[in-house]
Amino acid sequence: MTSTWHVLGSGSLGGLWAARLAAAGLPVELLLRDRQRLAEYRAAGGLTFERDGHCRQLALPAQPLDEPAPIRRLLLASKAYDAAAAARALRPRLAPGAEVILLQNGLGSQDAVAALLPQARCIFASSTEGAFRRRDFHVVFAGSGHTWLGTAPPTPPPGWLGELAQAGIPASWSDDILARLWRKLALNCAINPLTVLHDCRNGGLQAHAVEVAALCRELVELLTACGQAAATDGLQTEVERVIAATAANYSSMYQDVAAGRRTEIAYLLGHACREAQRRGLELPRLEDLARRLRAHLAARGLPQD
Ligand code: NAP
């Protein structure tokens, strides 16, 4: 018998997973902050899932975090800066050997959650799927992609991977999930902060190719020092390819800053700088980038972490 998919967060990725799992007939339970949020969810008539312009209203079961029922499988789909607090709140509910899938971008939050939940099997995820919230409890599937899942150190894949296939969630088990997360972090560090500082779409960075190349060189140095040499393969070429392929897009960090939302900088560029310092590496371009980005955020009244 399958375990219930407890999904924390009815936001973009949480909603995207919950909607597809439920549509495939799998048991799903949304975990919302508190009774007030639950009342708002019910008043909205459940979760609206929009795909290719079609909206579907899904009255998925939901409960507040402090419900007593045990949890065996948890999909933690918060932003990186909310993950540890959410894990702490759910700790008393996790059954021994529970599995916790961490959907956060960047690095740092996964280790913080794993340290809080020694009784759980923490599975890290790296996703290229795209979704956004049109409004509360209304999620739009914005871009197909793939999700890699794995543990560090590697362990055999769980039996429920087949449920993801059944739900049409493209996913694979990875024996080197840290390399995937580091690679994505490096791509993010080379592109997103610069789009904010130069106030441009991704394609605007083609006019700053020298700056991008210098950042890539430092990122290669950092990843190599972190034991992630394999994740540096062709990094600059891929950064340039992504910039060209997504030239018309605004990066996620750009969109967050433009909308006055908190960024995940602490788990992306901030994590890179912390790891460099910890290893005594001097990476002046990355440090300068972080300094400029923090000043930019501070000037707009946004958190610098
Ligand atoms: P999001 O739309 O902001 O959703 C986050 C959800 O977490 C919200 O529903 C929020 O609840 C909930 N949450 C936070 N703390 C909570 C708590 N203590 N209890 C209950 N719910 C809590 O974020 P997202 O875009 O899905 O991003 C999640 C992660 O996936 C991020 O690390 C992001 O970088 C990564 N990612 C996102 C995408 C994408 O396309 N969106 C793609 C790849 C990776 P409220 O609704 O109550 O605020």
Coordinates of C-alpha atoms and ligand atoms in Angstrom, one line a residue:
M1 CA 0.0 0.0 0.0
T2 CA 1.3 3.5 -0.9
S3 CA 2.0 6.1 1.8
T4 CA 0.2 9.4 1.6
W5 CA 2.1 12.2 -0.1
H6 CA 2.2 15.0 2.5
V7 CA 3.0 18.1 0.6
L8 CA 4.2 21.2 2.6
G9 CA 3.4 24.3 0.7
S10 CA 0.6 24.9 -1.8
G11 CA 2.9 27.2 -3.7
S12 CA 4.3 26.8 -7.2
L13 CA 6.2 23.5 -7.0
G14 CA 4.2 22.0 -4.1
G15 CA 1.0 22.7 -6.0
L16 CA 2.5 21.3 -9.3
W17 CA 3.4 18.0 -7.6
A18 CA 0.3 17.7 -5.5
A19 CA -2.1 18.3 -8.4
R20 CA -0.4 15.7 -10.6
L21 CA -0.1 13.1 -7.9
A22 CA -3.8 13.6 -6.9
A23 CA -4.9 13.5 -10.6
A24 CA -3.2 10.1 -10.8
G25 CA -5.4 8.8 -7.9
L26 CA -2.5 8.9 -5.4
P27 CA -3.3 9.9 -1.8
V28 CA -2.2 13.6 -1.2
E29 CA -2.6 15.8 1.8
L30 CA -1.5 19.4 1.8
L31 CA 0.1 20.8 4.9
L32 CA -0.7 24.5 5.4
R33 CA 0.8 26.9 7.9
D34 CA -2.1 27.1 10.4
R35 CA -5.9 27.1 10.7
Q36 CA -6.2 30.6 9.2
R37 CA -4.4 29.5 6.0
L38 CA -6.6 26.3 6.0
A39 CA -9.7 28.5 6.1
E40 CA -8.4 30.6 3.2
Y41 CA -7.7 27.5 1.2
R42 CA -11.2 26.2 1.8
A43 CA -12.7 29.5 1.0
A44 CA -10.8 29.4 -2.3
G45 CA -12.5 26.1 -3.0
G46 CA -9.2 24.2 -3.0
L47 CA -6.3 24.3 -5.4
T48 CA -6.6 25.6 -8.9
F49 CA -4.2 23.9 -11.3
E50 CA -3.7 25.7 -14.6
R51 CA -2.0 23.9 -17.5
D52 CA -2.0 25.0 -21.2
G53 CA -4.6 27.6 -20.4
H54 CA -7.1 25.1 -18.8
C55 CA -7.9 25.4 -15.2
R56 CA -8.9 22.5 -12.9
Q57 CA -10.2 23.0 -9.4
L58 CA -8.9 20.3 -7.1
A59 CA -10.4 20.0 -3.6
L60 CA -7.3 18.3 -2.2
P61 CA -7.5 17.3 1.5
A62 CA -5.5 19.8 3.6
Q63 CA -4.5 20.2 7.3
P64 CA -2.5 22.6 9.4
L65 CA 1.1 21.7 10.4
D66 CA 0.2 21.0 14.0
E67 CA -2.3 18.1 13.3
P68 CA -1.1 15.0 15.2
A69 CA -1.3 12.3 12.5
P70 CA 2.0 10.8 11.7
I71 CA 3.8 11.5 8.4
R72 CA 5.7 8.8 6.5
R73 CA 6.4 10.7 3.2
L74 CA 6.9 14.4 3.1
L75 CA 7.5 16.6 0.1
L76 CA 8.9 19.8 1.5
A77 CA 8.3 22.4 -1.2
S78 CA 9.0 25.7 0.6
K79 CA 11.6 28.3 -0.4
A80 CA 15.1 27.5 0.9
Y81 CA 14.9 30.1 3.6
D82 CA 11.7 28.6 5.1
A83 CA 12.8 24.9 4.9
A84 CA 14.4 24.6 8.3
A85 CA 11.6 26.2 10.2
A86 CA 9.0 24.0 8.4
A87 CA 11.1 20.9 9.2
R88 CA 11.3 21.9 12.9
A89 CA 7.6 22.3 13.0
L90 CA 6.9 18.9 11.5
R91 CA 9.6 17.0 13.4
P92 CA 7.2 15.6 16.0
R93 CA 5.0 14.2 13.3
L94 CA 7.6 12.3 11.3
A95 CA 7.4 8.5 11.8
P96 CA 10.6 6.7 12.3
G97 CA 12.3 6.1 8.9
A98 CA 10.1 8.8 7.2
E99 CA 11.2 10.0 3.9
V100 CA 11.5 13.8 3.3
I101 CA 12.0 15.1 -0.2
L102 CA 13.6 18.5 -0.3
L103 CA 12.7 20.5 -3.4
Q104 CA 14.8 23.6 -2.6
N105 CA 17.0 25.3 -5.1
G106 CA 20.6 26.0 -4.1
L107 CA 22.6 24.4 -1.3
G108 CA 22.8 24.8 2.4
S109 CA 19.1 24.4 3.4
Q110 CA 19.2 20.6 2.7
D111 CA 22.0 20.0 5.3
A112 CA 20.2 22.3 7.8
V113 CA 17.0 20.2 7.4
A114 CA 18.9 16.9 7.6
A115 CA 20.6 17.9 10.8
L116 CA 17.1 18.7 12.3
L117 CA 15.6 15.4 11.2
P118 CA 18.1 12.6 12.1
Q119 CA 15.3 10.1 12.2
A120 CA 14.3 10.7 8.6
R121 CA 15.8 9.8 5.2
C122 CA 16.3 13.1 3.5
I123 CA 16.2 13.0 -0.3
F124 CA 17.5 16.0 -2.2
A125 CA 15.9 17.2 -5.4
S126 CA 17.0 19.4 -8.3
S127 CA 14.2 20.4 -10.7
T128 CA 14.1 22.2 -14.0
E129 CA 10.3 22.3 -14.1
G130 CA 8.7 25.7 -14.0
A131 CA 5.6 26.9 -12.2
F132 CA 4.3 30.1 -10.7
R133 CA 1.4 31.2 -8.5
R134 CA -1.2 33.4 -10.3
R135 CA -2.7 34.0 -6.9
D136 CA -2.9 32.1 -3.6
F137 CA -3.9 28.5 -4.3
H138 CA -3.8 28.9 -8.1
V139 CA -0.7 27.3 -9.6
V140 CA 0.3 27.6 -13.3
F141 CA 2.4 24.9 -14.9
A142 CA 4.8 27.2 -16.8
G143 CA 7.5 24.9 -18.2
S144 CA 8.2 21.3 -18.6
G145 CA 11.4 19.9 -17.3
H146 CA 12.9 17.1 -15.2
T147 CA 13.6 16.4 -11.6
W148 CA 16.6 14.5 -10.3
L149 CA 16.4 13.0 -6.9
G150 CA 19.1 11.4 -4.7
T151 CA 20.8 11.1 -1.4
A152 CA 24.2 12.1 -0.2
P153 CA 25.9 9.6 0.1
P154 CA 24.1 7.7 -2.6
T155 CA 21.6 5.0 -1.7
P156 CA 19.3 2.8 -3.8
P157 CA 16.2 4.4 -5.3
P158 CA 12.9 4.3 -3.4
G159 CA 10.0 2.1 -4.5
W160 CA 7.7 5.2 -5.0
L161 CA 9.6 6.5 -8.1
G162 CA 7.1 4.5 -10.1
E163 CA 4.3 6.7 -8.6
L164 CA 6.0 9.8 -10.1
A165 CA 6.0 8.1 -13.5
Q166 CA 2.3 7.2 -12.9
A167 CA 1.6 10.9 -12.1
G168 CA 3.4 12.1 -15.2
I169 CA 6.2 13.8 -13.2
P170 CA 9.4 13.3 -15.2
A171 CA 12.0 12.2 -12.6
S172 CA 15.1 10.1 -12.3
W173 CA 17.2 8.8 -9.4
S174 CA 20.7 10.3 -9.4
D175 CA 23.8 8.7 -7.8
D176 CA 25.4 12.2 -7.6
I177 CA 22.7 14.6 -6.7
L178 CA 25.2 17.0 -5.1
A179 CA 26.9 17.4 -8.4
R180 CA 23.6 18.3 -10.0
L181 CA 22.8 20.8 -7.2
W182 CA 26.3 22.4 -7.5
R183 CA 26.1 22.6 -11.3
K184 CA 22.7 24.4 -11.0
L185 CA 24.0 26.7 -8.3
A186 CA 27.0 27.6 -10.5
L187 CA 24.8 28.4 -13.5
N188 CA 22.6 30.5 -11.2
C189 CA 25.6 32.4 -9.7
A190 CA 27.0 33.2 -13.2
I191 CA 23.7 34.5 -14.6
N192 CA 21.0 35.6 -12.0
P193 CA 22.8 38.2 -9.9
L194 CA 24.2 39.9 -13.0
T195 CA 20.7 40.2 -14.5
V196 CA 19.6 42.0 -11.4
L197 CA 22.7 44.3 -11.3
H198 CA 22.6 45.2 -15.0
D199 CA 18.7 45.4 -14.9
C200 CA 18.4 43.1 -18.0
R201 CA 16.9 40.0 -19.4
N202 CA 19.2 37.0 -19.6
G203 CA 20.1 37.9 -23.2
G204 CA 21.4 41.3 -22.0
L205 CA 24.4 39.4 -20.4
Q206 CA 25.8 38.9 -23.9
A207 CA 27.0 42.4 -23.6
H208 CA 28.9 41.5 -20.4
A209 CA 30.6 38.3 -21.7
V210 CA 34.0 39.2 -20.1
E211 CA 32.4 39.5 -16.7
V212 CA 30.5 36.3 -17.1
A213 CA 33.6 34.4 -18.2
A214 CA 35.6 35.7 -15.2
L215 CA 32.8 34.5 -12.9
C216 CA 32.8 31.1 -14.6
R217 CA 36.6 30.7 -14.0
E218 CA 36.1 31.4 -10.3
L219 CA 33.1 29.1 -10.0
V220 CA 35.2 26.3 -11.6
E221 CA 37.9 26.9 -9.0
L222 CA 35.3 26.8 -6.2
L223 CA 33.5 23.6 -7.4
T224 CA 36.9 21.9 -7.9
A225 CA 37.9 22.8 -4.3
C226 CA 34.6 21.5 -3.1
G227 CA 35.2 18.1 -4.6
Q228 CA 32.8 18.8 -7.5
A229 CA 35.3 18.8 -10.4
A230 CA 32.9 16.8 -12.6
A231 CA 30.2 19.4 -12.2
T232 CA 32.5 22.0 -13.8
D233 CA 32.8 20.3 -17.2
G234 CA 32.0 22.8 -20.0
L235 CA 30.5 25.3 -17.4
Q236 CA 31.2 28.5 -19.3
T237 CA 29.9 27.0 -22.6
E238 CA 26.7 25.9 -20.9
V239 CA 26.3 29.4 -19.2
E240 CA 26.6 31.0 -22.6
R241 CA 24.2 28.5 -24.1
V242 CA 21.6 29.2 -21.4
I243 CA 22.0 32.9 -21.8
A244 CA 21.4 32.6 -25.5
A245 CA 18.5 30.0 -25.2
T246 CA 16.7 32.1 -22.6
A247 CA 17.7 35.5 -23.9
A248 CA 14.1 36.9 -23.8
N249 CA 13.5 35.7 -20.2
Y250 CA 13.9 37.5 -16.9
S251 CA 15.8 35.3 -14.4
S252 CA 14.0 34.1 -11.3
M253 CA 16.1 36.4 -9.1
Y254 CA 15.3 39.3 -11.3
Q255 CA 11.6 38.6 -11.0
D256 CA 11.8 38.2 -7.2
V257 CA 13.6 41.6 -6.9
A258 CA 11.3 43.3 -9.3
A259 CA 8.3 42.0 -7.3
G260 CA 9.8 43.0 -4.0
R261 CA 10.1 39.4 -2.9
R262 CA 12.8 37.9 -0.8
T263 CA 15.5 36.1 -2.9
E264 CA 17.2 32.8 -2.1
I265 CA 20.7 34.5 -2.3
A266 CA 21.9 33.0 0.9
Y267 CA 21.6 29.5 -0.6
L268 CA 23.0 30.4 -4.0
L269 CA 25.7 33.1 -4.3
G270 CA 25.9 33.4 -0.5
H271 CA 26.5 29.7 -0.2
A272 CA 29.3 29.9 -2.9
C273 CA 31.0 32.7 -1.0
R274 CA 30.7 31.0 2.4
E275 CA 32.2 27.8 1.0
A276 CA 35.1 29.7 -0.6
Q277 CA 35.8 31.5 2.7
R278 CA 35.7 28.2 4.6
R279 CA 38.3 26.8 2.3
G280 CA 40.5 29.9 2.3
L281 CA 39.9 30.5 -1.4
E282 CA 40.2 34.0 -2.7
L283 CA 37.5 34.6 -5.3
P284 CA 37.4 38.4 -5.7
R285 CA 34.8 38.5 -8.5
L286 CA 32.3 36.3 -6.7
E287 CA 32.8 38.3 -3.5
D288 CA 32.4 41.6 -5.3
L289 CA 29.3 40.3 -7.0
A290 CA 27.8 39.3 -3.6
R291 CA 28.7 42.7 -2.1
R292 CA 27.0 44.6 -5.0
L293 CA 24.0 42.3 -4.9
R294 CA 23.5 42.8 -1.2
A295 CA 23.8 46.5 -1.5
H296 CA 21.2 46.4 -4.3
L297 CA 18.8 44.4 -2.1
A298 CA 19.4 46.7 0.9
A299 CA 18.7 49.8 -1.2
R300 CA 15.3 48.2 -2.1
G301 CA 14.5 47.3 1.5
L302 CA 14.8 43.6 0.7
P303 CA 16.5 41.0 3.0
Q304 CA 20.2 40.5 2.2
D305 CA 20.1 36.8 3.2
Ligands
NAP1 P1 6.5 29.3 -3.5 O1 5.6 29.4 -4.7 O2 6.8 30.6 -2.8 O3 5.9 28.3 -2.5 C1 6.4 28.1 -1.3 C2 5.3 27.5 -0.4 O4 5.9 27.1 0.9 C3 4.2 28.5 -0.1 O5 3.0 27.9 -0.4 C4 4.3 28.8 1.4 O6 3.1 28.9 2.1 C5 4.9 27.4 1.9 N1 5.5 27.5 3.2 C6 6.7 28.1 3.6 N2 6.8 27.9 4.9 C7 5.8 27.2 5.3 C8 5.4 26.6 6.6 N3 6.1 26.8 7.7 N4 4.3 25.9 6.6 C9 3.5 25.7 5.5 N5 3.8 26.2 4.3 C10 4.9 26.9 4.2 O7 7.9 28.7 -3.9 P2 8.3 27.8 -5.2 O8 8.5 28.6 -6.4 O9 7.4 26.6 -5.2 O10 9.8 27.3 -4.7 C11 10.0 26.3 -3.9 C12 11.5 25.9 -4.1 O11 11.6 25.3 -5.4 C13 12.5 27.1 -4.1 O12 13.7 26.7 -3.5 C14 12.7 27.4 -5.6 O13 13.9 28.0 -5.9 C15 12.6 25.9 -6.1 N6 12.2 25.9 -7.6 C16 11.1 26.5 -8.0 C17 10.8 26.5 -9.3 C18 9.5 27.2 -9.9 O14 9.4 27.2 -11.1 N7 8.7 27.7 -9.1 C19 11.6 25.7 -10.2 C20 12.7 25.0 -9.7 C21 13.0 25.1 -8.4 P3 2.2 30.3 1.9 O15 1.4 30.0 0.7 O16 1.4 30.2 3.2 O17 3.2 31.4 1.9

